[in-house]
MMTF fields as JSON, N, C-alpha, C and O atoms, coordinates in Angstrom:
{
  "mmtfVersion": "1.0.0",
  "mmtfProducer": "UNKNOWN",
  "numBonds": 315,
  "numAtoms": 316,
  "numGroups": 79,
  "numChains": 1,
  "numModels": 1,
  "chainsPerModel": [1],
  "groupsPerChain": [79],
  "chainIdList": ["A"],
  "bondAtomList": [4, 2, 8, 6, 12, 10, 16, 14, 20, 18, 24, 22, 28, 26, 32, 30, 36, 34, 40, 38, 44, 42, 48, 46, 52, 50, 56, 54, 60, 58, 64, 62, 68, 66, 72, 70, 76, 74, 80, 78, 84, 82, 88, 86, 92, 90, 96, 94, 100, 98, 104, 102, 108, 106, 112, 110, 116, 114, 120, 118, 124, 122, 128, 126, 132, 130, 136, 134, 140, 138, 144, 142, 148, 146, 152, 150, 156, 154, 160, 158, 164, 162, 168, 166, 172, 170, 176, 174, 180, 178, 184, 182, 188, 186, 192, 190, 196, 194, 200, 198, 204, 202, 208, 206, 212, 210, 216, 214, 220, 218, 224, 222, 228, 226, 232, 230, 236, 234, 240, 238, 244, 242, 248, 246, 252, 250, 256, 254, 260, 258, 264, 262, 268, 266, 272, 270, 276, 274, 280, 278, 284, 282, 288, 286, 292, 290, 296, 294, 300, 298, 304, 302, 308, 306, 312, 310],
  "bondOrderList": [1, 1, 1, 1, 1, 1, 1, 1, 1, 1, 1, 1, 1, 1, 1, 1, 1, 1, 1, 1, 1, 1, 1, 1, 1, 1, 1, 1, 1, 1, 1, 1, 1, 1, 1, 1, 1, 1, 1, 1, 1, 1, 1, 1, 1, 1, 1, 1, 1, 1, 1, 1, 1, 1, 1, 1, 1, 1, 1, 1, 1, 1, 1, 1, 1, 1, 1, 1, 1, 1, 1, 1, 1, 1, 1, 1, 1, 1],
  "groupList": [{"groupName": "UNK", "atomNameList": ["N", "CA", "C", "O"], "elementList": ["N", "C", "C", "O"], "formalChargeList": [0, 0, 0, 0], "bondAtomList": [1, 0, 2, 1, 3, 2], "bondOrderList": [1, 1, 2], "singleLetterCode": "X", "chemCompType": "L-PEPTIDE LINKING"}],
  "groupTypeList": [0, 0, 0, 0, 0, 0, 0, 0, 0, 0, 0, 0, 0, 0, 0, 0, 0, 0, 0, 0, 0, 0, 0, 0, 0, 0, 0, 0, 0, 0, 0, 0, 0, 0, 0, 0, 0, 0, 0, 0, 0, 0, 0, 0, 0, 0, 0, 0, 0, 0, 0, 0, 0, 0, 0, 0, 0, 0, 0, 0, 0, 0, 0, 0, 0, 0, 0, 0, 0, 0, 0, 0, 0, 0, 0, 0, 0, 0, 0],
  "groupIdList": [1, 2, 3, 4, 5, 6, 7, 8, 9, 10, 11, 12, 13, 14, 15, 16, 17, 18, 19, 20, 21, 22, 23, 24, 25, 26, 27, 28, 29, 30, 31, 32, 33, 34, 35, 36, 37, 38, 39, 40, 41, 42, 43, 44, 45, 46, 47, 48, 49, 50, 51, 52, 53, 54, 55, 56, 57, 58, 59, 60, 61, 62, 63, 64, 65, 66, 67, 68, 69, 70, 71, 72, 73, 74, 75, 76, 77, 78, 79],
  "secStructList": [7, 2, 2, 2, 2, 2, 2, 2, 2, 2, 6, 7, 2, 2, 2, 2, 2, 2, 2, 2, 2, 2, 2, 2, 2, 2, 6, 7, 1, 7, 4, 4, 4, 2, 2, 2, 2, 2, 2, 2, 2, 2, 2, 2, 2, 2, 2, 6, 6, 7, 2, 2, 2, 2, 2, 2, 2, 2, 2, 2, 2, 2, 2, 6, 6, 7, 7, 7, 2, 2, 2, 2, 2, 2, 2, 2, 2, 6, 7],
  "xCoordList": [-110.053, -108.919, -109.347, -108.597, -110.531, -111.014, -111.132, -110.71, -111.698, -111.849, -110.485, -110.286, -109.553, -108.194, -107.536, -106.93, -107.651, -107.06, -107.718, -107.038, -109.024, -109.746, -109.287, -109.059, -109.156, -108.694, -107.289, -106.984, -106.428, -105.05, -105.021, -104.325, -105.778, -105.784, -106.466, -106.043, -107.511, -108.257, -107.668, -108.152, -106.615, -105.993, -107.021, -107.095, -107.804, -108.837, -108.468, -108.797, -107.786, -107.365, -108.528, -108.365, -109.699, -110.835, -111.267, -111.739, -111.108, -111.414, -110.348, -110.657, -109.095, -108.009, -108.228, -108.077, -108.576, -108.794, -109.951, -109.85, -111.04, -112.189, -111.823, -112.24, -111.053, -110.623, -109.75, -109.918, -108.81, -107.956, -108.775, -108.542, -109.729, -110.575, -111.347, -111.438, -111.9, -112.628, -111.711, -112.095, -110.501, -109.553, -109.191, -109.158, -108.924, -108.537, -109.709, -109.539, -110.886, -112.068, -112.516, -113.168, -112.173, -112.601, -111.909, -112.449, -110.717, -109.957, -109.335, -108.8, -109.397, -108.899, -107.571, -107.069, -107.003, -105.732, -104.615, -104.651, -103.637, -102.465, -101.764, -101.409, -101.559, -100.919, -99.56, -99.16, -98.859, -97.559, -97.687, -96.731, -98.862, -99.049, -99.692, -99.779, -100.139, -100.839, -100.031, -100.597, -98.74, -98.008, -98.057, -98.207, -97.931, -97.963, -99.375, -99.551, -100.371, -101.751, -102.165, -102.776, -101.832, -102.144, -101.408, -101.975, -100.149, -99.379, -99.987, -100.108, -100.371, -100.982, -102.306, -102.594, -103.111, -104.386, -104.147, -104.873, -103.14, -102.801, -102.333, -102.711, -101.516, -101.026, -102.167, -102.224, -103.061, -104.2, -105.124, -105.634, -105.339, -106.164, -105.497, -106.167, -104.182, -103.444, -103.582, -103.832, -103.418, -103.534, -104.932, -105.098, -105.941, -107.324, -107.636, -108.773, -106.634, -106.751, -107.716, -108.333, -107.833, -108.571, -107.527, -107.065, -107.169, -106.064, -106.396, -105.505, -107.643, -108.033, -107.898, -107.387, -108.353, -108.209, -106.753, -106.336, -105.979, -104.548, -103.863, -103.049, -104.196, -103.597, -103.906, -103.021, -105.148, -105.56, -104.773, -104.23, -104.716, -104.049, -102.533, -101.894, -101.957, -100.506, -100.063, -99.031, -100.83, -100.503, -100.64, -99.832, -101.655, -101.824, -100.651, -100.216, -100.138, -98.973, -97.762, -97.031, -97.552, -96.426, -96.62, -95.672, -97.833, -98.119, -97.93, -97.653, -98.083, -97.908, -96.459, -96.17, -95.559, -94.113, -93.669, -92.715, -94.337, -93.838, -92.81, -93.157, -91.568, -90.481, -90.025, -88.945, -90.817, -90.472, -90.512, -91.564, -89.386, -89.382, -90.334, -90.797, -90.636, -91.561, -92.961, -93.706, -93.319, -94.634, -94.711, -95.73, -93.632, -93.605, -93.655, -94.31, -92.971, -92.999, -94.408, -94.926, -95.019, -96.387, -97.353, -98.242, -97.184, -98.039, -97.895, -98.893, -96.683, -96.463, -97.129, -97.558, -97.217, -97.839, -99.352, -99.995, -99.939, -101.397, -101.912, -103.11, -101.039, -101.474, -101.553, -101.902],
  "yCoordList": [-84.418, -85.236, -86.42, -87.386, -86.356, -87.453, -88.74, -89.805, -88.641, -89.82, -90.359, -91.572, -89.459, -89.865, -90.604, -91.657, -90.058, -90.706, -92.043, -93.014, -92.095, -93.346, -94.41, -95.562, -94.016, -94.949, -95.448, -96.616, -94.56, -94.955, -95.968, -96.98, -95.691, -96.587, -97.915, -98.963, -97.867, -99.083, -99.817, -100.878, -99.233, -99.802, -99.984, -101.034, -98.936, -98.907, -97.829, -96.659, -98.215, -97.198, -96.429, -95.274, -97.057, -96.332, -95.168, -94.146, -95.317, -94.215, -93.123, -91.931, -93.552, -92.59, -91.769, -90.547, -92.458, -91.801, -90.809, -89.691, -91.216, -90.327, -89.117, -87.997, -89.34, -88.242, -87.249, -86.038, -87.756, -86.87, -86.087, -84.897, -86.755, -86.07, -84.931, -83.835, -85.192, -84.15, -82.982, -81.819, -83.3, -82.249, -81.401, -80.173, -82.052, -81.325, -80.537, -79.4, -81.135, -80.47, -79.278, -78.368, -79.274, -78.182, -76.871, -75.795, -76.958, -75.75, -75.114, -74.008, -75.794, -75.227, -75.826, -75.493, -76.699, -77.311, -76.285, -75.395, -76.421, -75.547, -75.712, -76.831, -74.636, -74.741, -75.45, -76.075, -75.357, -76.014, -77.535, -78.237, -78.05, -79.505, -80.073, -81.292, -79.208, -79.691, -80.682, -81.681, -80.458, -81.453, -82.859, -83.845, -82.942, -84.244, -84.829, -86.037, -83.979, -84.469, -85.007, -86.071, -84.268, -84.744, -86.047, -86.959, -86.128, -87.352, -88.542, -89.627, -88.338, -89.425, -89.854, -91.047, -88.879, -89.212, -89.973, -90.916, -89.565, -90.256, -91.68, -92.592, -91.868, -93.212, -94.13, -95.29, -93.616, -94.424, -94.751, -95.868, -93.788, -94.05, -95.099, -95.983, -95.003, -95.966, -97.371, -98.336, -97.473, -98.775, -99.356, -100.576, -98.489, -98.936, -99.179, -99.486, -99.04, -99.216, -98.212, -98.485, -97.059, -95.927, -95.066, -94.056, -95.483, -94.847, -93.433, -92.585, -93.163, -91.796, -90.868, -89.755, -91.321, -90.528, -90.357, -89.279, -91.429, -91.358, -90.344, -89.544, -90.38, -89.428, -87.992, -87.137, -87.733, -86.387, -85.904, -84.8, -86.727, -86.322, -86.259, -85.352, -87.208, -87.197, -86.001, -85.392, -85.664, -84.478, -83.22, -82.299, -83.181, -82.034, -81.936, -80.834, -83.073, -83.07, -82.482, -81.674, -82.882, -82.35, -80.859, -80.083, -80.456, -79.038, -78.199, -77.002, -78.839, -78.15, -78.245, -77.976, -78.626, -78.677, -79.85, -79.72, -80.978, -82.199, -82.776, -83.203, -82.788, -83.204, -84.637, -85.019, -85.429, -86.826, -87.591, -87.657, -88.17, -88.888, -90.079, -90.465, -90.668, -91.807, -91.39, -92.193, -90.13, -89.627, -89.59, -89.952, -89.151, -89.083, -90.477, -90.684, -91.415, -92.798, -93.368, -93.984, -93.16, -93.675, -93.027, -93.694, -91.725, -91.043, -91.68, -91.889, -91.988, -92.648, -94.009, -94.428, -94.691, -96.02, -95.961, -96.994, -94.787, -94.68, -94.68, -94.857, -94.489, -94.412, -95.786, -95.913],
  "zCoordList": [-48.057, -47.663, -46.805, -46.667, -46.234, -45.403, -46.215, -45.763, -47.397, -48.25, -48.682, -48.751, -48.973, -49.339, -48.182, -48.38, -46.975, -45.796, -45.5, -45.169, -45.618, -45.397, -46.394, -46.024, -47.647, -48.673, -48.409, -48.646, -47.915, -47.605, -46.47, -46.548, -45.421, -44.26, -44.564, -44.075, -45.364, -45.685, -46.893, -47.288, -47.471, -48.666, -49.789, -50.427, -50.004, -51.041, -52.052, -51.857, -53.135, -54.099, -54.718, -55.113, -54.806, -55.387, -54.491, -54.989, -53.165, -52.253, -52.373, -52.368, -52.48, -52.639, -53.915, -53.926, -54.949, -56.237, -56.157, -56.663, -55.527, -55.374, -54.515, -54.809, -53.465, -52.604, -53.342, -53.195, -54.142, -54.938, -55.954, -56.166, -56.579, -57.566, -56.907, -57.46, -55.73, -55.016, -54.654, -54.78, -54.204, -53.852, -55.068, -54.988, -56.179, -57.388, -57.968, -58.407, -57.969, -58.522, -57.68, -58.193, -56.398, -55.52, -55.859, -55.601, -56.436, -56.729, -55.5, -55.58, -54.367, -53.112, -52.668, -51.594, -53.478, -53.109, -53.218, -54.068, -52.357, -52.381, -53.732, -54.101, -54.467, -55.781, -55.742, -56.724, -54.622, -54.51, -54.502, -54.832, -54.125, -54.065, -55.331, -55.485, -56.23, -57.429, -58.261, -58.706, -58.494, -59.297, -58.691, -59.411, -57.37, -56.702, -56.682, -56.843, -56.484, -56.464, -57.827, -57.92, -58.887, -60.227, -60.537, -61.139, -60.126, -60.369, -59.647, -60.216, -58.391, -57.615, -58.237, -58.333, -58.659, -59.306, -60.604, -60.921, -61.344, -62.592, -62.362, -63.098, -61.347, -61.04, -60.607, -61.015, -59.791, -59.357, -60.53, -60.626, -61.415, -62.604, -63.486, -64.02, -63.64, -64.449, -63.854, -64.576, -62.545, -61.882, -62.031, -62.055, -62.133, -62.32, -63.793, -64.151, -64.634, -66.084, -66.712, -67.742, -66.081, -66.644, -67.359, -66.828, -68.564, -69.261, -69.722, -69.78, -70.048, -70.418, -69.208, -69.331, -68.053, -66.83, -66.443, -66.02, -66.589, -66.284, -67.182, -66.722, -68.461, -69.402, -68.984, -68.987, -68.63, -68.232, -67.006, -67.011, -65.969, -64.735, -64.887, -64.353, -65.605, -65.771, -66.61, -66.325, -67.634, -68.431, -67.577, -67.691, -66.729, -65.824, -64.852, -64.519, -64.395, -63.501, -64.213, -63.639, -65.452, -66.227, -66.477, -66.357, -66.821, -67.053, -65.794, -65.871, -64.633, -63.35, -62.865, -61.699, -63.764, -63.499, -62.633, -61.866, -62.742, -62.122, -63.09, -64.191, -62.684, -63.573, -63.338, -63.791, -62.646, -62.396, -63.718, -64.353, -64.146, -65.426, -65.454, -66.528, -64.298, -64.257, -64.692, -65.254, -64.43, -64.844, -66.364, -66.952, -66.993, -68.456, -69.075, -70.096, -68.465, -68.96, -68.827, -69.758, -67.671, -67.463, -68.442, -68.972, -68.688, -69.647, -71.02, -71.71, -71.424, -72.708, -72.793, -73.867, -71.678, -71.644, -71.704, -71.886, -71.556, -71.601, -73.035, -73.256, -74.002, -75.404, -76.026, -77.2]
}
């Protein structure tokens, strides 16, 4: 979370993205926060024009029961 916080304060989305990836890859994130973490990672990947990464994270957010319709719209835009 340190890298995520640093990225937020420094307004560096690439740091935020790396921090989220580390959190998700660790397998230690609270399951209740996974839908939001996947969505945030997907949004950051989308903004970086990493559409394959965005698709992966946004689909994971939906699979984790994130019901935000904006996530589904963004996922559709990755194709």
